[in-house]
Short mmCIF file of C-alpha atoms in Angstrom, two decimals:
data_model
loop_
_atom_site.label_atom_id
_atom_site.label_comp_id
_atom_site.label_asym_id
_atom_site.label_seq_id
_atom_site.Cartn_x
_atom_site.Cartn_y
_atom_site.Cartn_z
CA MET A 1 125.89 -27.59 -43.99
CA THR A 2 129.16 -27.98 -45.85
CA ARG A 3 132.11 -25.64 -45.48
CA SER A 4 134.47 -24.41 -48.17
CA THR A 5 138.14 -23.53 -47.76
CA GLU A 6 141.05 -22.67 -50.03
CA ILE A 7 144.67 -23.81 -49.77
CA GLU A 8 147.84 -23.50 -51.87
CA THR A 9 150.54 -26.04 -52.61
CA ASP A 10 153.34 -26.65 -55.11
CA TYR A 11 152.33 -30.24 -55.87
CA LEU A 12 148.98 -31.91 -55.31
CA VAL A 13 149.58 -35.68 -55.18
CA VAL A 14 146.40 -37.68 -55.73
CA GLY A 15 146.83 -41.07 -54.09
CA SER A 16 148.88 -42.17 -51.09
CA GLY A 17 149.72 -45.63 -52.38
CA ALA A 18 153.21 -46.91 -53.06
CA MET A 19 153.82 -44.71 -56.11
CA GLY A 20 152.43 -41.51 -54.57
CA LEU A 21 154.50 -41.91 -51.41
CA ALA A 22 157.70 -42.87 -53.27
CA PHE A 23 157.30 -39.80 -55.49
CA ALA A 24 156.63 -37.46 -52.55
CA ASP A 25 159.54 -38.88 -50.53
CA THR A 26 162.10 -38.21 -53.27
CA LEU A 27 160.64 -34.81 -54.15
CA VAL A 28 160.93 -33.76 -50.49
CA ALA A 29 164.55 -34.96 -50.46
CA GLU A 30 165.53 -33.32 -53.75
CA SER A 31 163.66 -29.99 -53.61
CA ASP A 32 162.11 -27.43 -51.28
CA ALA A 33 158.60 -27.98 -52.66
CA ARG A 34 155.43 -28.04 -50.58
CA ILE A 35 153.25 -31.08 -51.21
CA THR A 36 149.64 -31.91 -50.44
CA ILE A 37 148.66 -35.60 -50.58
CA VAL A 38 145.00 -36.65 -50.83
CA ASP A 39 143.54 -40.14 -50.75
CA ARG A 40 140.15 -41.83 -50.38
CA HIS A 41 141.57 -44.35 -47.90
CA GLY A 42 141.77 -43.66 -44.20
CA GLN A 43 145.49 -44.41 -44.04
CA PRO A 44 148.45 -44.49 -46.45
CA GLY A 45 149.20 -47.58 -48.52
CA GLY A 46 146.70 -47.59 -51.38
CA HIS A 47 145.67 -51.11 -52.42
CA TRP A 48 147.61 -52.64 -49.54
CA ASN A 49 144.74 -51.52 -47.31
CA ASP A 50 142.37 -53.75 -49.28
CA ALA A 51 144.60 -56.79 -49.89
CA TYR A 52 144.28 -60.17 -48.15
CA SER A 53 146.17 -60.41 -44.88
CA PHE A 54 148.59 -63.13 -46.03
CA VAL A 55 149.69 -61.20 -49.13
CA ALA A 56 153.42 -60.50 -49.29
CA LEU A 57 155.83 -58.83 -51.65
CA HIS A 58 156.96 -60.92 -54.62
CA GLN A 59 160.50 -59.60 -54.41
CA PRO A 60 162.72 -58.71 -51.45
CA SER A 61 161.66 -55.94 -49.08
CA ALA A 62 165.14 -54.46 -49.54
CA TYR A 63 164.11 -52.52 -52.65
CA TYR A 64 160.46 -51.72 -52.11
CA GLY A 65 158.91 -48.66 -50.52
CA VAL A 66 160.40 -45.16 -50.48
CA ASN A 67 164.02 -44.26 -51.05
CA SER A 68 164.70 -42.65 -47.67
CA MET A 69 163.48 -45.42 -45.34
CA PRO A 70 164.42 -49.11 -45.44
CA LEU A 71 161.64 -51.67 -45.33
CA GLY A 72 162.22 -54.70 -43.14
CA SER A 73 165.17 -55.83 -41.07
CA GLY A 74 167.49 -57.01 -43.84
CA ILE A 75 167.27 -60.62 -42.71
CA LYS A 76 166.76 -63.89 -44.55
CA ASP A 77 163.81 -66.16 -43.90
CA THR A 78 164.67 -69.41 -42.12
CA HIS A 79 161.52 -71.41 -42.87
CA GLY A 80 158.62 -71.63 -45.28
CA VAL A 81 158.63 -71.33 -49.05
CA ASN A 82 161.04 -68.36 -48.93
CA ALA A 83 163.63 -70.03 -46.69
CA GLY A 84 167.21 -68.97 -47.42
CA LEU A 85 166.12 -65.83 -49.28
CA TYR A 86 165.71 -62.27 -48.08
CA GLU A 87 162.49 -61.39 -46.29
CA LEU A 88 159.27 -60.47 -48.07
CA ALA A 89 157.18 -57.92 -46.18
CA THR A 90 153.58 -58.97 -45.57
CA GLY A 91 150.60 -56.75 -46.31
CA PRO A 92 150.19 -55.60 -42.69
CA GLU A 93 153.93 -54.89 -42.50
CA VAL A 94 153.76 -52.79 -45.67
CA CYS A 95 150.77 -50.82 -44.34
CA GLY A 96 152.61 -50.15 -41.08
CA TYR A 97 155.70 -49.12 -43.01
CA PHE A 98 153.81 -46.62 -45.18
CA SER A 99 152.13 -45.15 -42.10
CA ALA A 100 155.60 -44.66 -40.60
CA VAL A 101 156.81 -43.05 -43.83
CA MET A 102 153.95 -40.58 -43.66
CA ARG A 103 154.52 -39.72 -40.00
CA GLN A 104 158.29 -39.90 -39.69
CA LYS A 105 159.41 -38.68 -43.11
CA LEU A 106 156.78 -36.74 -45.00
CA LEU A 107 154.79 -34.96 -42.29
CA ALA A 108 157.94 -34.53 -40.22
CA SER A 109 159.50 -32.54 -43.06
CA GLY A 110 157.08 -29.70 -42.38
CA ARG A 111 156.43 -29.40 -46.11
CA VAL A 112 153.80 -32.09 -46.59
CA ASP A 113 150.08 -31.99 -45.80
CA TYR A 114 148.04 -35.20 -45.83
CA LEU A 115 144.27 -35.32 -46.34
CA PRO A 116 142.91 -38.87 -45.93
CA MET A 117 139.28 -39.80 -46.58
CA THR A 118 139.23 -37.13 -49.27
CA ASP A 119 137.98 -37.39 -52.84
CA TYR A 120 139.68 -35.52 -55.65
CA ARG A 121 137.03 -34.28 -58.08
CA GLY A 122 139.41 -32.71 -60.61
CA ASP A 123 140.38 -29.11 -61.29
CA GLY A 124 141.72 -28.62 -57.77
CA GLN A 125 138.47 -29.61 -56.05
CA LEU A 126 138.59 -31.79 -52.94
CA VAL A 127 135.65 -33.16 -50.97
CA SER A 128 135.87 -34.78 -47.54
CA LEU A 129 134.24 -38.22 -47.53
CA LEU A 130 133.46 -37.76 -43.82
CA THR A 131 131.91 -34.29 -43.74
CA GLY A 132 131.24 -33.29 -47.34
CA ASP A 133 133.30 -30.14 -46.78
CA GLU A 134 134.91 -28.78 -49.93
CA THR A 135 138.45 -27.53 -50.42
CA ARG A 136 139.77 -25.63 -53.41
CA VAL A 137 143.49 -26.17 -54.02
CA LYS A 138 145.60 -23.68 -55.92
CA VAL A 139 148.42 -25.78 -57.40
CA ARG A 140 151.50 -23.68 -58.15
CA ARG A 141 153.44 -26.38 -60.02
CA ARG A 142 151.71 -29.64 -60.95
CA THR A 143 148.97 -32.06 -60.01
CA VAL A 144 150.43 -35.58 -59.70
CA ASP A 145 148.12 -38.46 -60.58
CA ALA A 146 149.34 -41.46 -58.57
CA THR A 147 146.21 -43.49 -59.34
CA TYR A 148 146.49 -43.88 -63.13
CA THR A 149 147.92 -47.40 -62.94
CA ALA A 150 146.38 -48.36 -59.60
CA THR A 151 146.54 -52.00 -58.57
CA ALA A 152 143.27 -53.98 -58.69
CA VAL A 153 142.66 -56.52 -55.91
CA PRO A 154 139.87 -59.11 -55.61
CA SER A 155 138.22 -57.49 -52.57
CA THR A 156 137.45 -54.33 -54.55
CA THR A 157 136.92 -55.86 -58.01
CA ALA A 158 133.72 -57.64 -59.03
CA PRO A 159 134.24 -60.95 -60.85
CA ALA A 160 133.60 -60.91 -64.61
CA TYR A 161 131.42 -64.03 -64.51
CA ALA A 162 127.91 -64.85 -63.34
CA VAL A 163 127.37 -66.45 -59.93
CA ALA A 164 124.26 -68.49 -59.17
CA ASP A 165 122.28 -68.00 -55.97
CA GLY A 166 123.53 -70.15 -53.14
CA VAL A 167 127.06 -70.46 -54.47
CA ARG A 168 129.66 -69.75 -51.81
CA LEU A 169 132.19 -67.40 -53.40
CA VAL A 170 134.79 -65.44 -51.41
CA THR A 171 137.94 -63.44 -52.08
CA PRO A 172 141.24 -64.47 -50.45
CA ASN A 173 140.59 -61.88 -47.72
CA ALA A 174 137.99 -64.22 -46.21
CA LEU A 175 140.17 -67.32 -45.93
CA PRO A 176 141.87 -66.56 -42.58
CA HIS A 177 138.44 -65.72 -41.10
CA LEU A 178 136.51 -68.85 -42.08
CA ALA A 179 136.38 -69.90 -38.43
CA ARG A 180 134.05 -66.95 -37.80
CA SER A 181 131.52 -68.23 -40.33
CA ASP A 182 128.47 -70.24 -39.35
CA ALA A 183 128.60 -72.04 -42.71
CA PRO A 184 129.67 -75.70 -42.81
CA VAL A 185 133.33 -76.53 -43.31
CA PRO A 186 133.95 -76.58 -47.09
CA THR A 187 134.11 -79.99 -48.72
CA GLY A 188 136.77 -78.64 -51.07
CA TYR A 189 138.28 -75.45 -52.44
CA VAL A 190 138.19 -74.12 -56.01
CA ILE A 191 140.71 -71.39 -56.83
CA ILE A 192 139.70 -69.28 -59.83
CA GLY A 193 142.51 -67.36 -61.51
CA ALA A 194 146.02 -67.96 -62.80
CA GLY A 195 148.01 -65.03 -61.40
CA LYS A 196 150.10 -64.49 -58.29
CA THR A 197 147.01 -64.00 -56.11
CA ALA A 198 145.81 -67.49 -57.02
CA MET A 199 149.28 -68.87 -56.31
CA ASP A 200 149.29 -67.16 -52.92
CA ALA A 201 145.87 -68.65 -52.13
CA GLY A 202 147.07 -72.12 -53.08
CA VAL A 203 150.26 -71.87 -51.02
CA TRP A 204 148.28 -70.52 -48.05
CA LEU A 205 145.72 -73.33 -48.17
CA LEU A 206 148.46 -75.95 -48.40
CA GLY A 207 150.41 -74.32 -45.58
CA ALA A 208 147.27 -74.19 -43.42
CA GLY A 209 146.86 -77.94 -43.72
CA VAL A 210 144.40 -78.39 -46.59
CA PRO A 211 145.33 -81.58 -48.48
CA ALA A 212 146.24 -80.91 -52.10
CA ASP A 213 143.55 -83.34 -53.30
CA ARG A 214 140.87 -81.07 -51.83
CA ILE A 215 142.00 -78.12 -53.95
CA ARG A 216 140.99 -77.56 -57.59
CA TRP A 217 142.60 -74.79 -59.59
CA VAL A 218 140.97 -73.06 -62.55
CA MET A 219 143.90 -71.80 -64.61
CA PRO A 220 142.84 -69.92 -67.77
CA ARG A 221 146.49 -69.52 -68.86
CA ASP A 222 149.76 -70.85 -67.51
CA SER A 223 152.41 -68.27 -66.73
CA TRP A 224 156.16 -67.99 -66.88
CA LEU A 225 157.49 -66.86 -63.51
CA ILE A 226 160.69 -65.14 -62.39
CA ASN A 227 162.90 -67.21 -60.12
CA ARG A 228 163.17 -65.23 -56.87
CA GLN A 229 166.71 -66.54 -56.40
CA THR A 230 167.74 -64.16 -59.21
CA THR A 231 166.34 -61.08 -57.47
CA GLN A 232 168.30 -61.24 -54.22
CA PRO A 233 170.20 -58.16 -53.01
CA GLY A 234 173.67 -58.08 -51.52
CA ALA A 235 177.13 -59.24 -52.53
CA GLU A 236 176.60 -62.82 -51.33
CA PHE A 237 173.99 -63.32 -54.06
CA PHE A 238 176.11 -61.68 -56.78
CA HIS A 239 176.25 -64.77 -58.98
CA ASP A 240 172.54 -65.48 -58.43
CA SER A 241 171.41 -61.96 -59.34
CA ILE A 242 174.05 -60.22 -61.49
CA GLY A 243 175.12 -63.55 -62.93
CA ALA A 244 171.50 -64.31 -63.82
CA TYR A 245 171.22 -60.90 -65.49
CA ALA A 246 174.28 -61.66 -67.61
CA ARG A 247 172.77 -65.01 -68.57
CA LYS A 248 169.52 -63.28 -69.40
CA LEU A 249 171.27 -60.85 -71.73
CA GLY A 250 172.98 -63.82 -73.35
CA ALA A 251 169.58 -65.38 -74.04
CA PHE A 252 168.31 -62.07 -75.40
CA ALA A 253 171.26 -61.99 -77.78
CA THR A 254 170.93 -65.51 -79.15
CA ALA A 255 167.28 -66.66 -79.02
CA THR A 256 165.71 -67.34 -82.40
CA ASP A 257 162.10 -66.70 -81.35
CA THR A 258 160.08 -65.90 -78.23
CA GLU A 259 159.35 -69.52 -77.34
CA ALA A 260 163.06 -70.34 -77.58
CA LEU A 261 163.86 -67.25 -75.49
CA PHE A 262 161.77 -68.45 -72.56
CA GLU A 263 163.18 -71.95 -72.84
CA GLN A 264 166.70 -70.52 -72.64
CA LEU A 265 165.73 -68.36 -69.68
CA GLU A 266 164.32 -71.44 -67.96
CA ALA A 267 167.48 -73.43 -68.67
CA SER A 268 169.62 -70.61 -67.25
CA GLY A 269 167.62 -70.49 -64.01
CA ASN A 270 165.96 -67.14 -64.68
CA MET A 271 162.43 -68.43 -65.33
CA LEU A 272 160.21 -71.07 -63.77
CA ARG A 273 156.89 -72.70 -64.65
CA ILE A 274 154.54 -74.74 -62.55
CA ASP A 275 153.77 -77.52 -65.04
CA PRO A 276 156.80 -78.51 -67.15
CA SER A 277 154.49 -80.19 -69.68
CA VAL A 278 152.59 -76.97 -70.50
CA ARG A 279 154.01 -74.09 -72.54
CA PRO A 280 152.95 -70.90 -70.69
CA GLN A 281 151.59 -68.04 -72.78
CA MET A 282 151.34 -65.44 -70.00
CA PHE A 283 154.03 -63.33 -68.36
CA HIS A 284 153.37 -60.55 -65.81
CA TYR A 285 156.72 -60.42 -63.95
CA ALA A 286 155.32 -62.48 -61.08
CA THR A 287 158.16 -63.78 -58.93
CA VAL A 288 158.22 -67.04 -56.95
CA SER A 289 160.65 -69.31 -55.18
CA ILE A 290 161.45 -72.85 -56.24
CA ALA A 291 159.81 -74.05 -53.02
CA GLU A 292 156.57 -72.30 -53.98
CA ILE A 293 156.67 -73.99 -57.37
CA GLU A 294 157.16 -77.39 -55.73
CA ALA A 295 154.24 -76.78 -53.37
CA LEU A 296 151.90 -75.67 -56.17
CA ARG A 297 152.82 -78.70 -58.26
CA GLY A 298 151.10 -80.73 -55.57
CA ILE A 299 147.73 -79.39 -56.75
CA ALA A 300 147.07 -81.94 -59.47
CA ASP A 301 143.45 -81.04 -60.30
CA VAL A 302 144.07 -78.11 -62.63
CA ILE A 303 141.17 -77.08 -64.89
CA ARG A 304 142.24 -75.59 -68.21
CA HIS A 305 139.21 -74.51 -70.24
CA GLY A 306 139.93 -70.77 -70.47
CA ARG A 307 137.98 -68.18 -68.53
CA VAL A 308 135.04 -69.04 -66.29
CA ARG A 309 131.76 -67.71 -67.70
CA ALA A 310 129.53 -68.71 -64.79
CA ILE A 311 129.52 -70.54 -61.49
CA GLU A 312 126.34 -72.55 -61.53
CA ALA A 313 124.77 -74.44 -58.64
CA ASP A 314 126.57 -77.66 -59.52
CA GLY A 315 129.73 -76.56 -61.30
CA LEU A 316 131.69 -74.27 -63.58
CA ARG A 317 130.55 -73.13 -67.02
CA PHE A 318 133.17 -72.34 -69.68
CA ASP A 319 132.79 -71.43 -73.35
CA ASP A 320 133.43 -75.00 -74.42
CA ALA A 321 132.85 -77.10 -71.33
CA PHE A 322 130.99 -77.65 -68.08
CA VAL A 323 132.96 -78.98 -65.10
CA PRO A 324 130.94 -80.47 -62.22
CA VAL A 325 131.98 -79.38 -58.73
CA ALA A 326 131.04 -81.17 -55.51
CA ALA A 327 128.37 -79.59 -53.36
CA GLY A 328 129.70 -77.64 -50.41
CA SER A 329 132.82 -76.43 -52.20
CA LEU A 330 134.15 -72.96 -51.51
CA TYR A 331 135.08 -70.91 -54.57
CA ILE A 332 137.91 -68.38 -54.18
CA ASP A 333 137.92 -65.50 -56.67
CA CYS A 334 141.47 -64.50 -57.63
CA THR A 335 140.68 -63.01 -61.03
CA ALA A 336 141.46 -59.31 -60.44
CA SER A 337 144.11 -58.39 -62.99
CA GLY A 338 146.46 -56.65 -60.54
CA ILE A 339 147.85 -54.04 -62.93
CA THR A 340 145.29 -51.62 -64.30
CA ARG A 341 146.03 -51.61 -68.03
CA ARG A 342 145.46 -48.12 -69.38
CA PRO A 343 146.97 -46.41 -72.42
CA SER A 344 150.45 -45.01 -71.81
CA VAL A 345 150.50 -41.21 -71.69
CA PRO A 346 153.42 -38.78 -71.33
CA VAL A 347 154.52 -38.67 -67.70
CA PHE A 348 155.16 -34.93 -67.83
CA ALA A 349 152.58 -32.45 -69.12
CA PRO A 350 152.53 -28.65 -68.62
CA ASP A 351 150.73 -28.70 -65.26
CA ARG A 352 150.41 -32.43 -64.62
CA ILE A 353 152.47 -35.53 -63.85
CA THR A 354 150.96 -38.95 -64.48
CA LEU A 355 152.92 -41.53 -62.54
CA GLN A 356 153.56 -44.75 -64.43
CA VAL A 357 156.11 -47.54 -64.27
CA VAL A 358 159.16 -46.40 -66.26
CA GLN A 359 161.53 -49.22 -65.29
CA GLY A 360 159.70 -52.52 -65.30
CA PRO A 361 158.63 -53.99 -63.02
CA LEU A 362 159.99 -51.60 -60.33
CA VAL A 363 156.95 -49.59 -59.26
CA THR A 364 158.35 -47.50 -56.41
CA PHE A 365 161.74 -46.99 -58.06
CA SER A 366 159.91 -45.62 -61.10
CA ALA A 367 157.97 -43.09 -59.03
CA ALA A 368 161.10 -41.98 -57.18
CA LEU A 369 163.01 -41.61 -60.45
CA ILE A 370 160.23 -39.44 -61.89
CA ALA A 371 160.43 -37.22 -58.82
CA TRP A 372 164.21 -36.86 -59.16
CA VAL A 373 163.87 -35.88 -62.81
CA GLU A 374 161.14 -33.39 -61.94
CA ALA A 375 163.30 -31.80 -59.26
CA HIS A 376 166.49 -31.48 -61.34
CA MET A 377 165.54 -31.01 -64.98
CA ASP A 378 163.64 -28.38 -66.94
CA ASP A 379 163.52 -29.65 -70.53
CA GLU A 380 160.12 -31.33 -70.84
CA ASP A 381 161.02 -33.41 -73.87
CA ARG A 382 164.17 -34.72 -72.19
CA LYS A 383 162.25 -35.52 -69.02
CA ASN A 384 159.68 -37.53 -70.96
CA ALA A 385 162.41 -39.36 -72.85
CA LEU A 386 164.09 -40.37 -69.60
CA CYS A 387 160.75 -41.39 -68.08
CA ALA A 388 158.99 -43.09 -70.96
CA PRO A 389 156.26 -45.48 -69.70
CA PHE A 390 157.21 -49.14 -69.58
CA PRO A 391 155.09 -51.38 -71.86
CA PHE A 392 153.96 -54.01 -69.35
CA PRO A 393 153.65 -57.39 -71.10
CA ASN A 394 150.56 -59.54 -70.97
CA GLY A 395 151.44 -62.54 -73.12
CA ILE A 396 154.90 -63.85 -73.91
CA LEU A 397 154.90 -62.14 -77.33
CA ASP A 398 155.02 -58.77 -75.50
CA PHE A 399 158.13 -59.69 -73.54
CA PRO A 400 160.88 -58.79 -76.09
CA GLN A 401 159.45 -55.29 -76.58
CA ALA A 402 159.20 -54.76 -72.82
CA GLU A 403 162.77 -55.84 -72.16
CA LEU A 404 164.05 -53.82 -75.11
CA ALA A 405 162.38 -50.75 -73.63
CA ASN A 406 164.05 -51.41 -70.28
CA LEU A 407 167.51 -51.69 -71.87
CA ARG A 408 167.04 -48.56 -73.98
CA HIS A 409 165.92 -46.58 -70.94
CA GLN A 410 168.91 -47.77 -68.93
CA VAL A 411 171.33 -46.71 -71.66
CA LEU A 412 169.65 -43.30 -72.01
CA ARG A 413 169.68 -42.63 -68.26
CA SER A 414 173.33 -43.63 -67.99
CA SER A 415 174.12 -40.68 -70.30
CA GLU A 416 173.04 -38.28 -67.51
CA PRO A 417 175.88 -38.34 -64.92
CA ALA A 418 173.88 -36.89 -62.01
CA LEU A 419 170.95 -39.20 -62.64
CA ARG A 420 173.29 -42.15 -63.04
CA GLY A 421 174.81 -41.36 -59.65
CA TRP A 422 171.39 -41.13 -57.98
CA ILE A 423 170.34 -44.48 -59.46
CA ARG A 424 173.58 -46.11 -58.31
CA ASP A 425 172.98 -44.94 -54.73
CA SER A 426 169.23 -45.56 -54.65
CA ARG A 427 168.23 -48.45 -52.41
CA LEU A 428 165.19 -49.00 -54.67
CA ASP A 429 167.38 -49.94 -57.65
CA GLY A 430 168.59 -53.06 -55.90
CA PHE A 431 171.76 -53.86 -57.82
CA GLY A 432 173.64 -50.60 -58.51
CA LYS A 433 175.69 -50.73 -55.32
CA VAL A 434 176.36 -54.45 -55.76
CA VAL A 435 177.91 -53.87 -59.17
CA ASP A 436 179.73 -50.72 -58.02
CA GLY A 437 181.24 -52.63 -55.10
CA VAL A 438 183.09 -55.19 -57.24
CA THR A 439 186.86 -54.76 -57.00
CA PRO A 440 189.44 -55.68 -59.70
CA ASP A 441 190.83 -58.54 -57.60
CA GLU A 442 187.43 -60.30 -57.65
CA THR A 443 188.18 -61.95 -60.96
CA ASP A 444 185.12 -64.19 -61.02
CA LYS A 445 182.79 -61.23 -60.57
CA MET A 446 184.75 -59.10 -63.04
CA ALA A 447 184.29 -61.89 -65.60
CA VAL A 448 180.52 -61.78 -65.06
CA LEU A 449 180.47 -58.01 -65.55
CA GLY A 450 182.56 -58.43 -68.69
CA ARG A 451 180.05 -60.90 -70.13
CA LEU A 452 177.25 -58.54 -69.20
CA ARG A 453 178.83 -55.61 -71.03
CA GLU A 454 179.67 -57.71 -74.07
CA ALA A 455 176.11 -59.01 -74.35
CA MET A 456 174.36 -55.63 -74.06
CA ARG A 457 174.53 -54.51 -77.69
CA PRO A 458 173.81 -57.94 -79.22
CA ALA A 459 170.93 -58.32 -76.78
CA MET A 460 169.35 -55.04 -77.83
CA ALA A 461 169.83 -55.83 -81.50
CA ASN A 462 168.27 -59.29 -81.27
CA LEU A 463 165.43 -58.08 -79.05
CA GLN A 464 164.48 -55.72 -81.87
CA VAL A 465 164.28 -58.71 -84.19
CA LEU A 466 162.27 -60.75 -81.68
CA ALA A 467 159.91 -57.84 -81.00
CA ALA A 468 159.24 -57.35 -84.72
CA GLN A 469 158.79 -61.09 -85.15
CA ALA A 470 156.37 -61.25 -82.22
CA THR A 471 154.35 -58.34 -83.61
CA GLY A 472 153.97 -60.20 -86.87
CA ASP A 473 152.94 -63.37 -85.01
CA ALA A 474 150.34 -61.41 -83.06
CA VAL A 475 148.89 -59.86 -86.22
CA THR A 476 148.73 -63.28 -87.87
CA ALA A 477 146.98 -64.77 -84.83
CA ALA A 478 144.46 -61.91 -84.77
CA MET A 479 143.63 -62.44 -88.45
CA ALA A 480 143.28 -66.22 -88.11
#
C-alpha cells in the first residue's frame, strides 16, 4: 500500500548531477530560498555514478564542481600523461566530492532537502523508487530541470549498431574487472568510438601494459582537441593560459576560413590532433595533454570507414566496407555521445528554469551563473539575455558560431557590475582572478592583456564572417 504526502519548497531541483548541485550551491549562498533536490540515483553526482572507474576530468579540478567548495588538493601531477599539470579528479573522487557537497554544504544549510531514489513525474509529482510512495510538491517559485542536457555514458546507452551472438562487447566500465571474468584473455582489443571516452580507453589499455599492436581503433571522425596546457589555473601558467587566449583571439581575428582557423590554433599551441596527416572534422571541446596525444599515436591500426553498422562474428560491417577481426577479440563500446543534444530553450520561464550550458564548455560555472542571476535579477528578458544557451559545436563548421556566442555573452555580462564582480571572484571561472592579479610592473603580462583587448573586436567581427561562411558551406554540403 502506497502512502501520499505533501510538501512545499521554493525551488524543486530535478537532478543531483553537477549542474543541479552547482545551481543549488550558489542559490543557497545568494538567497534565503528553500530547495528540494530529487534524483533517481542513490547518491549525488548524476552520470558520474555510472561512468567507468578510470574516468577523470578533462580540465583541472580547480574549476569544476560547486562554487563554495574546492575540488582536489591544488597540486600538480608528477607522473603519467598529466605530469607537470594540475590534477584531474577521477570519477570516484568526483562522486565523493559531490557527496561531501550535499552533506557539508547543502544539507548543512538547513534549507535543502534531498530525496534520492525518487522519480519526478512532472507537475510536482514525486514517486519513491524504493517504496512507490507518492509525494506532491507545492513549488512556490520554480521547478529547475537539471537533466535537460544530461551526459550520456556507455554503461547506460545502448550501442546504435547490431551485435551478433557470441560477440564479446563491453563498455569501458568492465575493463578494470576483466580478471573476474571466466572468459579467455582477449587476443586483442577493438575500441569503437572517436571521442574522449575512446581516448581514455586507449590510454588506460596502454598504461595497463597492453601493447599498442594489440589495439585497433575504429574512428568514425578525427577530432581537434584542446591542449590542456592552455587550461591551467594560477599565475605560474599565465603565459600558457591567458597568453594562449590572446593567441586564440588573434587567430579568430585573422583566419580566412574555418580550416585555416584550426591550423592557426594548432600552430599557436591551442589545438592538437592525434594524426597530423588527417584533417579533423569534429570538435567537442575535448581536452588532452601532449603526452596523451603521443601515447595514442602509438595505436597505428586505426580504422576509418565511418560509423559501425554491425559487429558480426568475424568482423566489423560498415556502409562501404567489411573489416575482418581476429577471433577472441574484445570490443569496447565508446560510442555514447556524451552531451545530450536537445534544442536550446529559454533558461528562464515563468515557473521553470531549464539548466543549460551558457558559457561553453563550462558546465558547472554555467549552472552557478544561472543561479546568481535568478537570485539577483527580476527582469526575465534580461535574465535570458545574460544566460542564453551556448550552441555546442559538433563539426568544425559550428566552431566560429560557438566562440562568437561565448564572446558576445562575456561582453554582455561585463556590462553588469555586480555580476562581473561575482564572475571575477568565482573559482569556477578559472581565469578571472589570474587576470585581476596582474600588476602594472609585470610588463610582459600587461603586454599580453593589451594584445587580448586589442584583438577582441576584430575577433568578434571576423568570427561573424567565418560563421556566415561556415553556414553557407554546410548548406552547400547538405544539397550536394
